[in-house]
Short mmCIF file of C-alpha atoms in Angstrom, two decimals:
data_model
loop_
_atom_site.label_atom_id
_atom_site.label_comp_id
_atom_site.label_asym_id
_atom_site.label_seq_id
_atom_site.Cartn_x
_atom_site.Cartn_y
_atom_site.Cartn_z
CA PHE S 272 0.00 0.00 0.00
CA GLY S 273 0.96 3.62 -0.43
CA ILE S 274 0.53 5.97 2.52
CA THR S 275 -3.19 6.59 2.89
CA LEU S 276 -4.87 9.74 4.13
CA VAL S 277 -8.42 9.02 5.27
CA ALA S 278 -11.08 10.91 7.22
CA ASP S 279 -14.09 9.49 8.98
CA TYR S 280 -16.31 11.69 11.16
CA LEU S 281 -13.86 11.62 14.08
CA SER S 282 -10.88 12.61 11.94
CA ALA S 283 -12.90 15.29 10.17
CA VAL S 284 -14.13 16.98 13.34
CA MET S 285 -10.64 16.86 14.85
CA VAL S 286 -9.20 18.59 11.78
CA VAL S 287 -11.93 21.25 11.88
CA ILE S 288 -11.44 21.98 15.58
CA THR S 289 -7.66 22.04 15.06
CA GLY S 290 -8.14 24.67 12.36
CA ILE S 291 -10.38 26.76 14.62
CA THR S 292 -8.00 26.54 17.56
CA GLY S 293 -4.98 27.22 15.36
CA LEU S 294 -6.63 30.35 13.94
CA ALA S 295 -7.54 31.61 17.43
CA VAL S 296 -4.00 31.11 18.72
CA ALA S 297 -2.43 32.62 15.59
CA VAL S 298 -4.48 35.81 16.05
CA TYR S 299 -3.66 35.92 19.78
CA ALA S 300 0.05 35.49 19.01
CA LEU S 301 0.05 38.76 17.04
CA SER S 302 0.08 40.54 20.41
CA ASP S 303 1.58 37.83 22.62
CA ILE S 304 4.76 36.91 20.70
CA ASP S 305 7.50 39.53 20.75
CA ALA S 306 9.84 40.38 17.88
CA GLU S 307 12.69 38.27 19.29
CA LYS S 308 10.57 35.09 19.34
CA GLU S 309 9.35 35.86 15.83
CA ARG S 310 12.96 36.20 14.70
CA LEU S 311 13.76 32.83 16.30
CA GLY S 312 11.07 31.17 14.16
CA TYR S 313 7.87 31.08 16.23
CA HIS S 314 5.47 31.32 13.26
CA SER S 315 7.23 28.62 11.21
CA LEU S 316 7.36 26.24 14.17
CA PHE S 317 3.70 26.91 14.92
CA GLN S 318 2.63 26.09 11.36
CA VAL S 319 4.73 22.89 11.34
CA LEU S 320 3.10 21.88 14.63
CA ILE S 321 -0.40 22.39 13.21
CA ALA S 322 0.61 20.38 10.13
CA GLY S 323 1.85 17.56 12.35
CA VAL S 324 -1.38 17.51 14.36
CA MET S 325 -3.56 17.43 11.26
CA GLY S 326 -1.39 14.79 9.63
CA ALA S 327 -1.77 12.56 12.70
CA PHE S 328 -5.57 12.94 12.55
CA LEU S 329 -5.73 12.09 8.84
CA THR S 330 -3.19 9.34 8.30
CA GLY S 331 -4.36 5.80 7.66
CA ASP S 332 -0.87 4.30 7.99
CA LEU S 333 0.70 3.42 11.32
CA PHE S 334 4.29 4.23 10.39
CA ASN S 335 3.13 7.53 8.91
CA LEU S 336 1.47 8.25 12.28
CA TYR S 337 4.93 7.83 13.84
CA VAL S 338 6.33 10.32 11.32
CA TRP S 339 3.68 12.91 12.19
CA PHE S 340 4.35 12.36 15.89
CA GLU S 341 8.02 13.16 15.24
CA VAL S 342 7.07 16.30 13.32
CA MET S 343 4.97 17.36 16.32
CA LEU S 344 7.75 16.51 18.80
CA ILE S 345 10.43 18.51 16.94
CA SER S 346 8.26 21.60 16.43
CA SER S 347 6.76 21.50 19.93
CA PHE S 348 10.21 21.24 21.52
CA GLY S 349 11.33 24.24 19.47
CA LEU S 350 8.30 26.23 20.66
CA LEU S 351 8.75 25.08 24.25
CA VAL S 352 12.33 26.35 24.59
CA LEU S 353 11.86 29.48 22.44
CA GLY S 354 13.42 32.25 24.53
CA GLY S 355 15.79 29.92 26.38
CA SER S 356 14.90 30.69 30.00
CA ARG S 357 16.07 28.29 32.72
CA ALA S 358 12.51 27.10 33.43
CA GLN S 359 11.89 26.50 29.71
CA ILE S 360 15.05 24.42 29.27
CA ASP S 361 14.23 22.40 32.39
CA GLY S 362 10.67 21.74 31.19
CA GLY S 363 11.87 21.03 27.66
CA VAL S 364 14.37 18.37 28.76
CA LYS S 365 11.68 16.54 30.75
CA TYR S 366 9.23 16.89 27.88
CA VAL S 367 11.59 15.49 25.26
CA ALA S 368 13.03 12.72 27.47
CA LEU S 369 9.62 11.22 28.25
CA ASN S 370 8.37 11.65 24.71
CA LEU S 371 11.45 9.87 23.35
CA VAL S 372 10.67 6.92 25.62
CA SER S 373 7.17 6.97 24.15
CA THR S 374 8.61 7.09 20.64
CA VAL S 375 10.84 4.07 21.26
CA LEU S 376 7.87 2.05 22.56
CA PHE S 377 5.72 3.19 19.65
CA LEU S 378 8.36 2.29 17.06
CA SER S 379 9.07 -1.07 18.73
CA GLY S 380 5.35 -1.83 18.68
CA VAL S 381 5.20 -0.90 15.00
CA GLY S 382 8.05 -3.31 14.22
CA LEU S 383 6.49 -6.18 16.15
CA LEU S 384 3.08 -5.55 14.64
CA TYR S 385 4.54 -5.55 11.12
CA GLY S 386 6.42 -8.75 11.92
CA VAL S 387 3.21 -10.49 12.99
CA THR S 388 0.78 -9.13 10.37
CA GLY S 389 2.95 -8.01 7.41
CA THR S 390 1.11 -4.69 7.09
CA LEU S 391 0.92 -1.24 8.68
CA ASN S 392 -2.11 0.10 6.84
CA MET S 393 -4.70 0.64 9.60
CA ALA S 394 -7.64 -0.60 7.55
CA ASP S 395 -5.69 -3.71 6.55
CA LEU S 396 -4.55 -4.23 10.14
CA ALA S 397 -8.17 -4.42 11.29
CA GLY S 398 -8.56 -7.72 9.47
CA ALA S 399 -4.98 -8.95 9.83
CA VAL S 400 -5.00 -8.72 13.64
CA ASP S 401 -8.28 -10.62 13.90
CA ALA S 402 -7.03 -13.30 11.49
CA SER S 403 -3.65 -13.79 13.19
CA GLU S 404 -3.01 -16.90 15.28
CA LYS S 405 -0.67 -14.98 17.62
CA GLN S 406 -3.38 -13.28 19.68
CA GLY S 407 -1.35 -13.37 22.91
CA LEU S 408 1.61 -11.60 21.30
CA LEU S 409 -0.74 -9.05 19.74
CA THR S 410 -2.16 -8.26 23.19
CA VAL S 411 1.39 -7.57 24.40
CA VAL S 412 1.92 -5.30 21.38
CA ALA S 413 -1.38 -3.58 22.18
CA VAL S 414 -0.12 -2.78 25.69
CA MET S 415 3.08 -1.32 24.18
CA PHE S 416 0.97 0.99 22.04
CA MET S 417 -1.16 1.80 25.08
CA VAL S 418 1.91 2.94 27.01
CA GLY S 419 3.39 4.81 24.03
CA PHE S 420 0.20 6.70 23.29
CA GLY S 421 -0.45 7.07 27.01
CA VAL S 422 2.70 9.16 27.39
CA LYS S 423 1.55 11.39 24.51
CA ALA S 424 -1.90 11.69 26.08
CA ALA S 425 -0.46 12.30 29.60
CA VAL S 426 -2.46 9.60 31.38
CA PHE S 427 -1.67 8.20 34.83
CA PRO S 428 1.10 7.34 35.69
CA LEU S 429 2.84 8.80 32.62
CA PHE S 430 1.72 12.42 32.89
CA PHE S 431 4.42 14.11 34.99
CA TRP S 432 6.20 15.71 32.02
CA LEU S 433 3.13 17.85 31.27
CA PRO S 434 2.78 19.99 34.43
CA ALA S 435 6.58 20.34 34.45
CA ALA S 436 6.59 21.91 30.98
CA TYR S 437 3.29 23.56 30.02
CA HIS S 438 3.59 26.58 32.35
CA THR S 439 7.00 27.67 31.01
CA PRO S 440 6.61 28.90 27.36
CA ALA S 441 4.72 31.87 25.90
CA PHE S 442 0.97 31.78 26.52
CA SER S 443 0.24 31.22 22.83
CA VAL S 444 2.40 28.10 22.96
CA SER S 445 0.78 26.90 26.20
CA ALA S 446 -2.67 27.35 24.65
CA VAL S 447 -1.98 25.35 21.49
CA PHE S 448 -0.20 22.65 23.52
CA ALA S 449 -3.09 22.42 26.00
CA GLY S 450 -5.71 22.32 23.29
CA LEU S 451 -4.14 19.95 20.79
CA LEU S 452 -1.04 17.95 21.71
CA THR S 453 -2.43 15.56 24.31
CA LYS S 454 -5.57 15.09 22.19
CA VAL S 455 -3.46 13.52 19.45
CA GLY S 456 -2.46 10.84 21.96
CA VAL S 457 -6.11 10.33 22.94
CA TYR S 458 -7.13 10.19 19.28
CA ALA S 459 -4.44 7.55 18.59
CA LEU S 460 -5.71 5.45 21.52
CA ILE S 461 -9.30 5.69 20.28
CA ARG S 462 -8.32 4.87 16.69
CA MET S 463 -6.10 1.90 17.51
CA PHE S 464 -8.30 0.39 20.23
CA THR S 465 -11.46 0.50 18.14
CA LEU S 466 -10.11 -0.28 14.66
CA VAL S 467 -7.10 -2.54 15.28
CA PHE S 468 -6.83 -3.86 18.86
CA ASP S 469 -10.40 -5.03 19.45
CA HIS S 470 -9.44 -8.70 19.83
CA ASP S 471 -9.04 -8.72 23.65
CA ILE S 472 -11.37 -6.03 24.92
CA GLY S 473 -11.84 -7.64 28.32
CA PHE S 474 -8.13 -7.18 29.10
CA THR S 475 -7.09 -3.99 27.30
CA HIS S 476 -10.16 -1.92 28.06
CA THR S 477 -10.16 -2.92 31.73
CA ILE S 478 -6.63 -1.49 31.96
CA LEU S 479 -7.86 1.66 30.21
CA LEU S 480 -10.75 1.95 32.68
CA TRP S 481 -8.45 1.95 35.71
CA VAL S 482 -6.03 4.30 33.95
CA ALA S 483 -8.89 6.70 33.16
CA CYS S 484 -10.16 6.82 36.74
CA PHE S 485 -6.70 7.30 38.26
CA THR S 486 -5.93 9.99 35.65
CA MET S 487 -9.07 11.93 36.59
CA VAL S 488 -8.42 11.74 40.31
CA VAL S 489 -4.66 12.41 40.34
CA GLY S 490 -5.00 15.28 37.87
CA VAL S 491 -7.69 17.10 39.81
CA LEU S 492 -5.88 16.58 43.15
CA GLY S 493 -2.71 17.99 41.60
CA ALA S 494 -4.65 21.03 40.40
CA ALA S 495 -6.15 21.57 43.86
CA ALA S 496 -2.65 21.65 45.37
CA GLN S 497 -1.27 24.32 42.98
CA SER S 498 -1.21 28.10 43.45
CA ASP S 499 -0.17 29.20 39.95
CA PHE S 500 -2.78 29.98 37.26
CA ARG S 501 -1.08 27.97 34.51
CA LYS S 502 -0.02 25.08 36.76
CA ILE S 503 -3.63 24.61 37.89
CA LEU S 504 -4.76 24.56 34.26
CA SER S 505 -1.95 22.14 33.34
CA PHE S 506 -3.02 19.59 35.95
CA HIS S 507 -6.60 19.97 34.77
CA ILE S 508 -5.49 18.87 31.30
CA VAL S 509 -4.43 15.59 32.90
CA SER S 510 -7.70 15.30 34.79
CA GLN S 511 -9.88 15.94 31.74
CA ILE S 512 -7.90 13.48 29.60
CA GLY S 513 -9.20 10.85 32.01
CA TYR S 514 -12.77 11.56 30.94
CA MET S 515 -11.92 11.03 27.27
CA VAL S 516 -10.10 7.75 27.94
CA LEU S 517 -13.07 6.72 30.10
CA GLY S 518 -15.35 6.89 27.06
CA LEU S 519 -13.03 4.53 25.18
CA ALA S 520 -12.64 2.21 28.18
CA LEU S 521 -16.38 1.76 28.72
CA TYR S 522 -16.68 0.92 25.00
CA THR S 523 -20.43 1.35 24.62
CA PRO S 524 -22.08 3.45 21.88
CA LEU S 525 -23.05 6.19 24.35
CA ALA S 526 -19.61 6.19 26.00
CA LEU S 527 -17.87 6.70 22.64
CA VAL S 528 -20.34 9.48 21.83
CA GLY S 529 -19.26 11.09 25.10
CA ALA S 530 -15.57 10.65 24.27
CA VAL S 531 -15.92 12.29 20.83
CA PHE S 532 -18.05 15.12 22.25
CA TYR S 533 -15.59 15.62 25.13
CA LEU S 534 -12.62 15.86 22.75
CA VAL S 535 -14.22 18.73 20.82
CA HIS S 536 -15.44 20.54 23.93
CA HIS S 537 -12.16 20.28 25.78
CA ILE S 538 -9.94 21.55 22.95
CA VAL S 539 -11.98 24.75 22.76
CA VAL S 540 -12.30 25.30 26.51
CA LYS S 541 -8.75 24.46 27.58
CA ALA S 542 -7.05 26.55 24.88
CA ASN S 543 -9.32 29.45 25.85
CA LEU S 544 -8.44 29.26 29.55
CA PHE S 545 -4.72 29.50 28.76
CA LEU S 546 -5.41 32.52 26.54
CA VAL S 547 -7.30 34.16 29.43
CA ALA S 548 -4.35 33.39 31.73
CA GLY S 549 -2.10 35.24 29.30
CA VAL S 550 -4.21 38.41 29.41
CA ALA S 551 -4.40 38.16 33.21
CA GLU S 552 -0.61 37.98 33.38
CA LYS S 553 -0.23 41.05 31.15
CA LEU S 554 -2.61 43.01 33.39
CA THR S 555 -1.32 41.91 36.80
CA GLY S 556 2.31 41.03 36.15
CA SER S 557 2.25 37.40 37.29
CA THR S 558 0.40 34.08 37.17
CA GLU S 559 1.10 33.28 40.84
CA LEU S 560 -2.30 33.64 42.49
CA SER S 561 -0.92 35.16 45.70
CA LYS S 562 0.68 38.00 43.70
CA ILE S 563 -2.31 39.01 41.56
CA GLY S 564 -5.92 40.14 42.00
CA GLY S 565 -8.49 42.82 41.25
CA LEU S 566 -9.44 41.59 37.78
CA TYR S 567 -13.21 41.41 38.38
CA LYS S 568 -13.51 45.06 39.43
CA SER S 569 -11.04 46.48 36.92
CA ALA S 570 -11.58 44.16 33.94
CA PRO S 571 -15.15 42.77 34.13
CA LEU S 572 -15.13 41.73 30.45
CA LEU S 573 -12.15 39.44 31.07
CA ALA S 574 -13.91 38.08 34.18
CA VAL S 575 -16.93 37.05 32.07
CA LEU S 576 -14.68 35.53 29.41
CA PHE S 577 -12.98 33.49 32.14
CA LEU S 578 -16.21 32.31 33.77
CA ILE S 579 -17.62 30.81 30.56
CA PRO S 580 -14.81 28.28 29.87
CA ALA S 581 -14.18 27.76 33.62
CA PHE S 582 -17.81 26.82 34.29
CA SER S 583 -17.81 24.69 31.15
CA LEU S 584 -14.69 22.83 32.31
CA ALA S 585 -16.37 22.15 35.64
CA GLY S 586 -19.55 20.89 33.94
CA PHE S 587 -22.07 23.63 34.74
CA PRO S 588 -25.28 23.49 32.66
CA PRO S 589 -26.02 24.56 30.01
CA LEU S 590 -22.41 24.89 28.81
CA SER S 591 -20.67 22.29 26.64
CA GLY S 592 -18.86 20.62 29.55
CA PHE S 593 -22.17 19.69 31.18
CA TRP S 594 -23.32 17.65 28.18
CA ALA S 595 -19.90 16.01 27.79
CA LYS S 596 -19.86 14.86 31.42
CA TYR S 597 -23.56 13.91 31.33
CA LEU S 598 -23.02 11.53 28.41
CA LEU S 599 -20.13 9.77 30.14
CA VAL S 600 -21.86 9.53 33.53
CA LYS S 601 -25.03 8.17 31.91
CA ALA S 602 -22.96 5.64 29.92
CA SER S 603 -21.38 4.47 33.20
CA LEU S 604 -24.76 4.13 34.93
CA ASP S 605 -26.30 2.29 31.97
CA ILE S 606 -23.85 -0.60 32.37
CA GLY S 607 -23.95 -0.58 36.18
CA SER S 608 -20.51 1.00 36.72
CA TYR S 609 -21.75 3.14 39.60
CA TRP S 610 -18.30 3.63 41.11
CA VAL S 611 -17.02 5.01 37.80
CA ALA S 612 -19.91 7.48 37.66
CA ALA S 613 -19.20 8.47 41.28
CA VAL S 614 -15.52 9.13 40.46
CA ALA S 615 -16.48 11.25 37.42
CA LEU S 616 -18.93 13.33 39.48
CA ALA S 617 -16.48 13.76 42.38
CA VAL S 618 -13.76 14.95 40.01
CA GLY S 619 -16.25 17.45 38.57
CA LEU S 620 -16.85 18.85 42.08
CA LEU S 621 -13.11 19.17 42.71
CA THR S 622 -12.76 20.94 39.35
CA ILE S 623 -15.25 23.52 40.60
CA PHE S 624 -13.03 24.00 43.67
CA SER S 625 -9.98 24.77 41.49
CA MET S 626 -11.87 27.18 39.27
CA THR S 627 -13.34 29.03 42.26
CA LYS S 628 -9.81 29.26 43.73
CA ILE S 629 -8.63 31.01 40.57
CA TRP S 630 -11.72 33.23 40.63
CA GLY S 631 -11.28 34.16 44.28
CA GLU S 632 -7.58 34.90 44.06
CA ALA S 633 -7.14 36.40 40.59
CA PHE S 634 -10.46 38.11 40.05
CA TRP S 635 -12.26 38.72 43.34
CA LYS S 636 -9.67 39.80 45.92
CA PRO S 637 -7.86 43.15 45.48
CA HIS S 638 -4.38 43.15 43.99
CA PRO S 639 -1.88 42.81 46.89
CA ASP S 640 0.24 45.67 45.50
CA GLY S 641 -2.75 47.95 44.95
CA ILE S 642 -2.48 47.76 41.14
CA GLU S 643 -5.68 48.30 39.14
CA PRO S 644 -5.27 45.94 36.15
CA ARG S 645 -7.41 47.86 33.64
CA LEU S 646 -7.82 46.64 30.07
CA SER S 647 -7.76 50.29 28.93
CA ARG S 648 -4.06 50.43 29.82
CA ILE S 649 -3.28 48.00 26.99
CA ASN S 650 -2.92 49.59 23.58
CA ARG S 651 -6.07 49.00 21.50
CA ARG S 652 -4.08 47.52 18.62
CA THR S 653 -2.60 45.04 21.09
CA LEU S 654 -5.82 44.38 22.99
CA VAL S 655 -8.06 43.39 20.05
CA PRO S 656 -5.95 40.38 18.95
CA LEU S 657 -5.87 39.24 22.59
CA LEU S 658 -9.60 39.43 23.32
CA LEU S 659 -11.06 38.56 19.91
CA PRO S 660 -10.01 34.86 19.90
CA ILE S 661 -10.99 34.50 23.58
CA ALA S 662 -14.46 35.88 22.84
CA GLY S 663 -14.77 33.68 19.74
CA LEU S 664 -13.89 30.46 21.58
CA ALA S 665 -16.19 31.40 24.49
CA THR S 666 -19.02 31.95 22.00
CA LEU S 667 -18.35 28.53 20.47
CA THR S 668 -18.51 26.96 23.94
CA CYS S 669 -21.90 28.60 24.53
CA ILE S 670 -23.21 27.50 21.11
CA ILE S 671 -22.22 23.88 21.76
CA GLY S 672 -23.84 24.05 25.20
CA LEU S 673 -27.07 25.82 24.23
CA PHE S 674 -27.62 23.90 20.98
CA PRO S 675 -26.07 20.50 21.70
CA GLU S 676 -28.31 18.34 19.49
CA PRO S 677 -26.45 18.68 16.16
CA PHE S 678 -23.11 18.18 17.92
CA VAL S 679 -24.39 15.11 19.77
CA GLN S 680 -25.83 13.70 16.53
CA PHE S 681 -22.47 14.19 14.84
CA ALA S 682 -20.74 12.49 17.78
CA GLU S 683 -23.25 9.61 17.51
CA ALA S 684 -22.40 9.17 13.83
CA GLY S 685 -18.68 9.26 14.68
CA ALA S 686 -19.10 6.70 17.48
CA ALA S 687 -21.10 4.43 15.16
CA GLN S 688 -18.23 4.48 12.65
CA LEU S 689 -15.76 3.62 15.41
CA LEU S 690 -17.82 0.64 16.57
CA ASP S 691 -18.44 -0.55 13.02
CA PRO S 692 -15.38 0.40 10.94
CA SER S 693 -16.55 -1.45 7.81
CA ALA S 694 -17.13 1.81 5.91
CA TYR S 695 -13.65 3.03 6.89
CA ILE S 696 -12.07 -0.23 5.73
CA GLU S 697 -14.02 -0.26 2.47
CA ALA S 698 -13.14 3.37 1.73
CA VAL S 699 -9.43 2.54 2.05
CA LEU S 700 -9.24 -0.98 0.57
CA GLY S 701 -12.10 -0.88 -1.92
CA ALA S 702 -15.53 -2.46 -2.27
CA GLY S 703 -15.87 -6.01 -0.99
CA SER S 704 -12.80 -5.77 1.26
#
């Protein structure tokens, strides 16, 4: 086979939301990225990163997925250390070291899988894995892929590189990382463990279920313990990844609907929160909560633009996060996994605690140094590129929340294709395949 590019509903919606997020961050970067970072190649690295993300969502070849992962790793490392501060270098080393371990596992799994099946085309693998007599070995290979993609997705216990790195670069970089990079790992897990590794669901998906629950709990507890705006948001990335993996682990039609819906919702919301953090830092001079304050009184527009994605992340109705969590909790209850539903709801409550901590410290209390962080003090030409993408993403969150039916229907169609990949296989291999 040649290298195939193929889009089902899941791939298509991921490419669309990547384009929307990329546009929002590119506009924001017009005011956020200084001339020195532009000279060092920010815009080129950013475009290569977006290309890598979209390539990973569209490829139908497993080795080509590895190539796109490497494109993402190279460009993201360049963006992470752009500026060369001590904290950036420290975070970058941890980021690259763990991701190289992931790459070695991924590439080893690719080699073993090719040795067993003789193919790396994903559509062809779907049949070749089922037809192979070496099912035990293929389960071992599946676990290798689970670990490799788990590092990329930042699941428990492989997540510690993320909170060590995501608070160090420019806010534009943090936002695109938070919105997109870990979701590529989640997408790869969903794709491989619905299309290819569906031969031992009782074993692999039970592991994923425990991983999902521990990821949710550890991530939200880490966020609760932090006192820096971006560190809190970084740990919440880990926590929310757990919800997406939960949808895959439960492996019911409704659970996969929830996973697809959650992916779209979370990309928009999480990128937006990091963009808000960037404006807050410009107005107050820091992201450490004890050193900032007064944003609600002095910048009420920014306060509203924070509350929308924050409440959505916590699952307040009628915002998009409520429907995403509702679908997953209902899927858990439908199959009698009451403890899983309880964990998901408890993590939602702890998410509210973290968001109210940010609200109380950054927005509600006065600034400890008596500074009034007014938006009017920022030059209008600088302010518009900062607030426009934040307002656009907040509006999208509200639209998804207030009019969820078409989005849920799309997620249902995407989940149906994941559970029955015959159309995907036929599109790649031809009629009758």
